[in-house]
C-alpha positions as a Markdown table, in Angstrom:
| # | Residue | x | y | z |
|---|---|---|---|---|
| 1 | Met | 0.0 | 0.0 | 0.0 |
| 2 | Ala | 1.4 | 3.4 | -1.0 |
| 3 | Asp | 2.3 | 5.9 | 1.6 |
| 4 | Pro | -0.2 | 8.7 | 2.1 |
| 5 | Glu | 0.6 | 12.0 | 0.4 |
| 6 | Pro | 2.0 | 14.6 | 2.8 |
| 7 | Pro | -0.4 | 17.4 | 3.9 |
| 8 | Tyr | 1.2 | 20.1 | 1.7 |
| 9 | Leu | 0.7 | 18.0 | -1.4 |
| 10 | Gln | -2.9 | 17.1 | -0.6 |
| 11 | Lys | -3.7 | 20.7 | -0.1 |
| 12 | Leu | -1.9 | 21.8 | -3.3 |
| 13 | Lys | -3.9 | 19.3 | -5.3 |
| 14 | Ser | -7.2 | 20.5 | -3.8 |
| 15 | Ile | -6.7 | 24.1 | -4.9 |
| 16 | Pro | -8.4 | 24.7 | -8.3 |
| 17 | Lys | -6.3 | 25.7 | -11.3 |
| 18 | Gln | -7.1 | 26.6 | -14.9 |
| 19 | Pro | -5.2 | 24.3 | -17.2 |
| 20 | Phe | -2.9 | 26.5 | -19.3 |
| 21 | Leu | 0.1 | 24.3 | -19.7 |
| 22 | Phe | 0.8 | 21.6 | -22.3 |
| 23 | Gly | 1.9 | 19.3 | -19.5 |
| 24 | Pro | 5.3 | 19.0 | -17.7 |
| 25 | Ser | 7.7 | 21.4 | -19.3 |
| 26 | Pro | 10.6 | 19.6 | -21.0 |
| 27 | Ile | 14.0 | 19.1 | -19.4 |
| 28 | Gln | 17.0 | 19.6 | -21.6 |
| 29 | Phe | 20.5 | 18.4 | -20.9 |
| 30 | Leu | 23.2 | 21.0 | -22.0 |
| 31 | Pro | 26.2 | 18.9 | -22.9 |
| 32 | Arg | 28.4 | 21.6 | -24.4 |
| 33 | Leu | 27.8 | 24.1 | -21.6 |
| 34 | Ser | 28.5 | 21.3 | -19.1 |
| 35 | Glu | 31.7 | 20.3 | -20.8 |
| 36 | Ser | 32.9 | 24.0 | -21.1 |
| 37 | Leu | 32.2 | 24.7 | -17.4 |
| 38 | Ser | 33.2 | 21.3 | -16.0 |
| 39 | Pro | 35.8 | 19.5 | -18.2 |
| 40 | Asn | 36.2 | 16.8 | -15.5 |
| 41 | His | 32.5 | 16.0 | -15.8 |
| 42 | Thr | 31.7 | 16.5 | -12.1 |
| 43 | Val | 28.9 | 18.9 | -13.0 |
| 44 | Arg | 26.1 | 18.3 | -15.5 |
| 45 | Ile | 23.9 | 21.3 | -16.4 |
| 46 | Trp | 20.3 | 21.0 | -17.4 |
| 47 | Ala | 17.5 | 23.5 | -18.2 |
| 48 | Lys | 13.8 | 23.0 | -17.4 |
| 49 | Arg | 12.3 | 24.8 | -20.3 |
| 50 | Asp | 9.4 | 26.6 | -18.8 |
| 51 | Asp | 9.7 | 29.0 | -21.8 |
| 52 | Cys | 8.1 | 26.1 | -23.7 |
| 53 | Asn | 5.3 | 25.3 | -21.3 |
| 54 | Ser | 2.2 | 26.6 | -23.0 |
| 55 | Gly | 0.6 | 27.7 | -26.2 |
| 56 | Leu | -0.6 | 31.0 | -24.6 |
| 57 | Ala | 1.4 | 33.7 | -26.2 |
| 58 | Tyr | 4.8 | 32.0 | -25.8 |
| 59 | Gly | 4.1 | 30.7 | -22.3 |
| 60 | Gly | 6.6 | 31.2 | -19.6 |
| 61 | Asn | 6.8 | 31.2 | -15.8 |
| 62 | Lys | 3.9 | 33.7 | -15.4 |
| 63 | Ile | 1.5 | 31.3 | -17.2 |
| 64 | Arg | 2.3 | 28.6 | -14.6 |
| 65 | Lys | 1.4 | 31.0 | -11.8 |
| 66 | Leu | -1.7 | 32.3 | -13.5 |
| 67 | Glu | -3.3 | 28.9 | -13.6 |
| 68 | Tyr | -4.2 | 29.4 | -9.9 |
| 69 | Leu | -5.0 | 33.1 | -10.0 |
| 70 | Val | -7.3 | 32.8 | -13.1 |
| 71 | Ala | -9.1 | 29.8 | -11.6 |
| 72 | Asp | -9.8 | 32.0 | -8.6 |
| 73 | Ala | -10.9 | 34.9 | -10.7 |
| 74 | Leu | -13.3 | 32.7 | -12.6 |
| 75 | Ala | -14.7 | 31.3 | -9.3 |
| 76 | Gln | -15.3 | 34.9 | -8.2 |
| 77 | Asn | -17.2 | 35.6 | -11.5 |
| 78 | Ala | -14.7 | 38.3 | -12.4 |
| 79 | Thr | -15.0 | 40.0 | -15.8 |
| 80 | His | -11.6 | 41.6 | -15.9 |
| 81 | Leu | -8.0 | 40.9 | -14.9 |
| 82 | Val | -6.2 | 44.0 | -13.9 |
| 83 | Ser | -2.4 | 44.0 | -13.6 |
| 84 | Val | 0.8 | 46.1 | -13.9 |
| 85 | Gly | 4.3 | 45.8 | -15.4 |
| 86 | Gly | 6.9 | 47.5 | -17.5 |
| 87 | Ile | 6.2 | 48.7 | -21.0 |
| 88 | Gln | 7.8 | 45.4 | -22.4 |
| 89 | Ser | 6.5 | 43.2 | -19.5 |
| 90 | Asn | 6.3 | 39.5 | -20.1 |
| 91 | His | 3.9 | 39.4 | -17.2 |
| 92 | Thr | 1.3 | 41.7 | -18.6 |
| 93 | Arg | 1.5 | 39.9 | -21.9 |
| 94 | Ala | 0.8 | 36.6 | -20.0 |
| 95 | Val | -2.1 | 38.2 | -18.1 |
| 96 | Thr | -3.7 | 39.4 | -21.4 |
| 97 | Ala | -3.2 | 35.9 | -22.9 |
| 98 | Ala | -4.8 | 34.2 | -19.9 |
| 99 | Ala | -7.7 | 36.6 | -20.1 |
| 100 | Ala | -8.2 | 36.1 | -23.8 |
| 101 | Ala | -8.1 | 32.3 | -23.4 |
| 102 | Thr | -10.8 | 32.3 | -20.7 |
| 103 | Gly | -13.2 | 35.0 | -22.1 |
| 104 | Leu | -12.1 | 37.6 | -19.6 |
| 105 | His | -11.0 | 41.2 | -20.4 |
| 106 | Ala | -7.5 | 42.4 | -19.5 |
| 107 | Val | -6.5 | 45.9 | -18.3 |
| 108 | Thr | -2.8 | 46.3 | -17.9 |
| 109 | Val | -1.0 | 49.4 | -16.6 |
| 110 | Gln | 2.4 | 49.6 | -18.4 |
| 111 | Gln | 5.0 | 51.7 | -16.6 |
| 112 | Lys | 8.5 | 53.0 | -17.3 |
| 113 | Trp | 10.3 | 50.3 | -15.3 |
| 114 | Val | 13.3 | 50.4 | -17.6 |
| 115 | Pro | 15.2 | 53.7 | -18.0 |
| 116 | Ile | 15.4 | 53.5 | -21.7 |
| 117 | Ser | 13.1 | 54.8 | -24.5 |
| 118 | Pro | 14.3 | 53.6 | -27.9 |
| 119 | Pro | 12.1 | 54.3 | -31.0 |
| 120 | Leu | 8.8 | 52.3 | -31.0 |
| 121 | Tyr | 9.5 | 50.9 | -27.5 |
| 122 | Asp | 5.8 | 51.2 | -26.6 |
| 123 | Arg | 4.6 | 49.8 | -30.0 |
| 124 | Thr | 6.5 | 46.6 | -30.5 |
| 125 | Gly | 7.3 | 43.3 | -28.7 |
| 126 | Asn | 5.2 | 42.3 | -25.7 |
| 127 | Ile | 3.0 | 45.4 | -25.6 |
| 128 | Leu | 2.1 | 44.9 | -29.3 |
| 129 | Leu | 1.1 | 41.3 | -28.5 |
| 130 | Ser | -1.1 | 42.5 | -25.6 |
| 131 | Arg | -2.9 | 44.9 | -27.9 |
| 132 | Leu | -3.2 | 42.2 | -30.6 |
| 133 | Met | -5.0 | 40.0 | -28.0 |
| 134 | Gly | -7.5 | 42.7 | -27.2 |
| 135 | Gly | -5.9 | 44.0 | -24.0 |
| 136 | Asp | -6.7 | 47.5 | -22.7 |
| 137 | Val | -3.2 | 48.8 | -22.4 |
| 138 | Arg | -2.6 | 52.0 | -20.3 |
| 139 | Leu | 0.7 | 53.7 | -20.4 |
| 140 | Asn | 2.0 | 55.2 | -17.2 |
| 141 | Asp | 5.1 | 57.2 | -16.3 |
| 142 | Glu | 5.9 | 55.6 | -12.9 |
| 143 | Gly | 9.2 | 53.8 | -12.5 |
| 144 | Phe | 10.2 | 50.3 | -11.4 |
| 145 | Ser | 8.9 | 48.9 | -8.1 |
| 146 | Ile | 7.9 | 45.4 | -6.9 |
| 147 | Gln | 5.3 | 47.0 | -4.6 |
| 148 | His | 1.6 | 47.5 | -5.3 |
| 149 | Arg | 0.8 | 50.5 | -7.3 |
| 150 | Asp | -1.9 | 53.2 | -7.1 |
| 151 | Ala | -2.4 | 53.1 | -10.9 |
| 152 | Thr | -3.9 | 49.7 | -10.7 |
| 153 | Lys | -6.3 | 50.9 | -8.1 |
| 154 | Ala | -7.5 | 53.5 | -10.6 |
| 155 | Ala | -7.9 | 50.9 | -13.3 |
| 156 | Met | -9.9 | 48.6 | -10.9 |
| 157 | Ser | -12.1 | 51.6 | -10.1 |
| 158 | Asp | -12.7 | 52.3 | -13.8 |
| 159 | Val | -13.8 | 48.7 | -14.3 |
| 160 | Val | -16.3 | 48.8 | -11.4 |
| 161 | Lys | -17.7 | 52.2 | -12.7 |
| 162 | Ala | -18.3 | 50.5 | -16.1 |
| 163 | Gly | -20.2 | 47.7 | -14.4 |
| 164 | Gly | -17.5 | 45.1 | -14.5 |
| 165 | Arg | -16.0 | 42.9 | -11.8 |
| 166 | Pro | -12.2 | 43.3 | -11.7 |
| 167 | Tyr | -9.7 | 40.8 | -10.3 |
| 168 | Tyr | -6.3 | 42.2 | -9.2 |
| 169 | Val | -3.2 | 40.4 | -10.4 |
| 170 | Pro | -0.1 | 42.0 | -8.8 |
| 171 | Ala | 3.2 | 42.4 | -10.6 |
| 172 | Gly | 4.6 | 39.1 | -11.7 |
| 173 | Ala | 1.5 | 37.3 | -10.2 |
| 174 | Ser | 3.6 | 37.3 | -7.1 |
| 175 | Asp | 2.4 | 39.2 | -4.0 |
| 176 | His | -0.9 | 37.3 | -3.9 |
| 177 | Pro | -2.1 | 34.5 | -1.6 |
| 178 | Leu | -1.9 | 32.0 | -4.5 |
| 179 | Gly | 1.2 | 33.5 | -6.2 |
| 180 | Gly | 3.7 | 30.9 | -5.0 |
| 181 | Leu | 1.6 | 27.8 | -5.8 |
| 182 | Gly | 2.7 | 27.4 | -9.4 |
| 183 | Phe | 6.3 | 26.8 | -8.5 |
| 184 | Val | 5.6 | 24.6 | -5.6 |
| 185 | Gly | 3.9 | 22.5 | -8.3 |
| 186 | Phe | 7.0 | 22.9 | -10.5 |
| 187 | Val | 9.0 | 21.1 | -7.8 |
| 188 | Val | 6.5 | 18.3 | -7.6 |
| 189 | Glu | 6.5 | 18.1 | -11.4 |
| 190 | Leu | 10.3 | 18.1 | -11.5 |
| 191 | Ala | 10.5 | 15.3 | -8.9 |
| 192 | Ala | 8.4 | 13.0 | -11.1 |
| 193 | Gln | 10.6 | 13.8 | -14.1 |
| 194 | Glu | 13.7 | 13.0 | -12.0 |
| 195 | Arg | 12.3 | 9.6 | -11.3 |
| 196 | Glu | 11.9 | 8.9 | -15.0 |
| 197 | Leu | 15.3 | 10.2 | -15.8 |
| 198 | Gly | 17.1 | 8.6 | -12.9 |
| 199 | Val | 18.7 | 11.9 | -11.8 |
| 200 | Phe | 18.4 | 14.3 | -8.9 |
| 201 | Phe | 18.9 | 18.0 | -9.5 |
| 202 | Glu | 20.4 | 19.1 | -6.2 |
| 203 | Thr | 20.7 | 22.8 | -7.2 |
| 204 | Leu | 18.1 | 24.9 | -8.9 |
| 205 | Val | 18.9 | 28.4 | -10.1 |
| 206 | Val | 16.2 | 30.9 | -10.8 |
| 207 | Cys | 15.9 | 34.6 | -11.5 |
| 208 | Ser | 14.2 | 36.6 | -8.7 |
| 209 | Val | 12.5 | 40.0 | -9.0 |
| 210 | Thr | 8.9 | 40.0 | -7.8 |
| 211 | Gly | 9.7 | 36.8 | -6.1 |
| 212 | Ser | 7.0 | 34.1 | -6.3 |
| 213 | Ser | 8.8 | 31.8 | -8.7 |
| 214 | His | 11.7 | 31.8 | -6.3 |
| 215 | Ala | 9.5 | 31.5 | -3.2 |
| 216 | Gly | 7.5 | 28.6 | -4.7 |
| 217 | Leu | 10.7 | 26.7 | -5.4 |
| 218 | Ile | 11.8 | 27.2 | -1.8 |
| 219 | Val | 8.6 | 25.9 | -0.4 |
| 220 | Gly | 8.6 | 22.9 | -2.7 |
| 221 | Ala | 12.1 | 22.1 | -1.9 |
| 222 | Val | 11.7 | 22.4 | 1.9 |
| 223 | Ala | 8.4 | 20.5 | 1.8 |
| 224 | Glu | 9.8 | 17.5 | -0.1 |
| 225 | Gly | 12.7 | 17.3 | 2.3 |
| 226 | Arg | 15.4 | 16.1 | -0.1 |
| 227 | His | 18.0 | 18.9 | 0.7 |
| 228 | Arg | 17.6 | 20.5 | -2.6 |
| 229 | Arg | 19.4 | 23.9 | -2.9 |
| 230 | Ile | 17.5 | 26.8 | -4.4 |
| 231 | Ile | 19.6 | 29.8 | -5.5 |
| 232 | Gly | 17.8 | 33.0 | -6.6 |
| 233 | Ile | 19.7 | 35.5 | -8.8 |
| 234 | Asp | 18.6 | 39.0 | -8.1 |
| 235 | Ala | 17.7 | 41.0 | -11.3 |
| 236 | Ser | 15.8 | 43.7 | -9.6 |
| 237 | Gly | 18.7 | 45.9 | -8.5 |
| 238 | Lys | 16.8 | 46.1 | -5.2 |
| 239 | Pro | 18.0 | 42.9 | -3.5 |
| 240 | Val | 16.9 | 43.9 | 0.1 |
| 241 | Glu | 13.3 | 44.5 | -1.1 |
| 242 | Thr | 13.4 | 41.3 | -3.2 |
| 243 | Lys | 14.7 | 39.1 | -0.5 |
| 244 | Ala | 12.1 | 40.4 | 2.0 |
| 245 | Gln | 9.3 | 39.7 | -0.5 |
| 246 | Val | 10.6 | 36.2 | -1.4 |
| 247 | Thr | 10.8 | 35.3 | 2.3 |
| 248 | Arg | 7.3 | 36.6 | 3.0 |
| 249 | Ile | 5.7 | 34.9 | 0.0 |
| 250 | Ala | 7.5 | 31.6 | 0.8 |
| 251 | Arg | 6.3 | 31.7 | 4.4 |
| 252 | Asp | 2.7 | 32.7 | 3.4 |
| 253 | Thr | 2.6 | 29.9 | 0.8 |
| 254 | Ala | 3.9 | 27.3 | 3.2 |
| 255 | Lys | 1.3 | 28.3 | 5.8 |
| 256 | Leu | -1.4 | 28.0 | 3.2 |
| 257 | Leu | -0.3 | 24.5 | 2.3 |
| 258 | Asp | 0.6 | 23.2 | 5.7 |
| 259 | Pro | 0.5 | 25.3 | 8.9 |
| 260 | Gly | 3.3 | 23.1 | 10.3 |
| 261 | Leu | 5.7 | 23.8 | 7.4 |
| 262 | Glu | 8.4 | 26.2 | 8.4 |
| 263 | Ile | 10.7 | 28.0 | 6.0 |
| 264 | Pro | 14.0 | 28.7 | 7.7 |
| 265 | Asp | 16.0 | 31.9 | 7.0 |
| 266 | Glu | 18.8 | 29.9 | 5.4 |
| 267 | Ala | 16.5 | 28.5 | 2.8 |
| 268 | Val | 16.2 | 31.9 | 1.2 |
| 269 | Val | 19.4 | 32.4 | -0.8 |
| 270 | Leu | 19.6 | 35.5 | -3.1 |
| 271 | Asp | 22.8 | 36.1 | -5.1 |
| 272 | Glu | 23.3 | 39.8 | -5.6 |
| 273 | Arg | 26.3 | 39.7 | -7.9 |
| 274 | Phe | 24.6 | 39.9 | -11.3 |
| 275 | His | 21.9 | 42.5 | -11.3 |
| 276 | Glu | 24.3 | 45.2 | -12.5 |
| 277 | Gly | 22.6 | 47.9 | -10.5 |
| 278 | Val | 19.4 | 48.4 | -12.4 |
| 279 | Tyr | 16.3 | 46.4 | -13.5 |
| 280 | Gly | 15.9 | 45.7 | -17.1 |
| 281 | Val | 19.2 | 47.0 | -18.5 |
| 282 | Pro | 21.8 | 44.4 | -19.4 |
| 283 | Gly | 25.5 | 45.2 | -18.7 |
| 284 | Glu | 28.4 | 43.6 | -20.5 |
| 285 | Gly | 28.4 | 40.7 | -18.0 |
| 286 | Thr | 24.8 | 39.8 | -19.0 |
| 287 | Leu | 25.5 | 40.2 | -22.7 |
| 288 | Glu | 28.6 | 38.0 | -22.3 |
| 289 | Ala | 26.5 | 35.3 | -20.5 |
| 290 | Met | 23.8 | 35.4 | -23.2 |
| 291 | Arg | 26.4 | 35.0 | -26.0 |
| 292 | Phe | 28.2 | 32.2 | -24.1 |
| 293 | Val | 25.1 | 30.1 | -23.7 |
| 294 | Ala | 23.7 | 30.8 | -27.1 |
| 295 | Gly | 27.0 | 30.0 | -28.8 |
| 296 | Leu | 27.3 | 26.7 | -27.1 |
| 297 | Glu | 23.7 | 25.4 | -27.0 |
| 298 | Ala | 21.6 | 27.7 | -29.2 |
| 299 | Leu | 19.7 | 28.5 | -26.0 |
| 300 | Ile | 18.4 | 32.0 | -26.3 |
| 301 | Thr | 18.0 | 33.9 | -23.0 |
| 302 | Asp | 16.6 | 37.3 | -22.5 |
| 303 | Pro | 18.5 | 40.4 | -21.2 |
| 304 | Val | 16.2 | 41.1 | -18.3 |
| 305 | Tyr | 15.9 | 37.8 | -16.4 |
| 306 | Glu | 17.5 | 34.7 | -17.8 |
| 307 | Gly | 20.6 | 36.5 | -19.1 |
| 308 | Lys | 21.4 | 37.9 | -15.7 |
| 309 | Thr | 20.8 | 34.5 | -14.2 |
| 310 | Gly | 23.2 | 33.0 | -16.7 |
| 311 | Gly | 26.0 | 35.0 | -15.1 |
| 312 | Ile | 26.3 | 32.4 | -12.4 |
| 313 | Ser | 27.2 | 29.9 | -15.1 |
| 314 | Arg | 30.6 | 31.7 | -15.4 |
| 315 | Ser | 31.1 | 31.6 | -11.6 |
| 316 | Ser | 33.0 | 28.6 | -10.4 |
| 317 | Asp | 31.7 | 28.7 | -6.8 |
| 318 | Ile | 28.4 | 27.1 | -7.8 |
| 319 | Phe | 30.3 | 24.0 | -8.7 |
């Protein structure tokens, strides 16, 4: 007879989610990167390709998190998802995609999180895709912050005045009671794939800005009790704020899943070496890391998140 599932897993499975993912995201071994960084073959580097996880407007980590938030929005009979991000936000694109796929409307406040303004910056890329999917895109001059914003309150009020029922999705789908659940599920999913592959990934590296991807991984790792190490790479340029938010989200998520599940201080690891001082702008270290990984594996990373996370691949202390 199989052992009963632990309480955190029973609770996680009981929380409704809207199915947006294809299934488990693929795991890719990176042989040339592994050989380059560890010629003696003591380290093998893999990527879990959550950039390939869904058919909703290119997928990504936000879609995994939005499965829970959108299910909650639908249960509350919401008509609109209201959220916030930078002008070229992956998150607001994902929110708009999730809204379109479920018959909801999206209102996204797009702010000047990145201190650059090249030609057509507010007309191409992610913001263009949001408009293409029917999103109500509202430009706003406020700068970067991982905190809740007054501009979203105004957007929520506008929806109510028009007779709608708004549902608030915070930046990154993070600072929300359900924000950490997607990446607790990621760890459960990963463990099943490890059993199939016959491997154990003792170290997971993830970018950390608004914090719930990082926090969810921490909760999943602590809950499974296999001494898995989670390393967050700060890309916010505000590591004190980010670490505090990661810690709070992790502990709130753990309490939701199992009141007896404690997240110790030492479980929250945030590497501050690669943010290059500002959110959204790549320095030469980020560009070098992007070229390095792309040239070896044809693995394309972005300059805001994954590229800065890739900086640790050039640092020997992780090995």
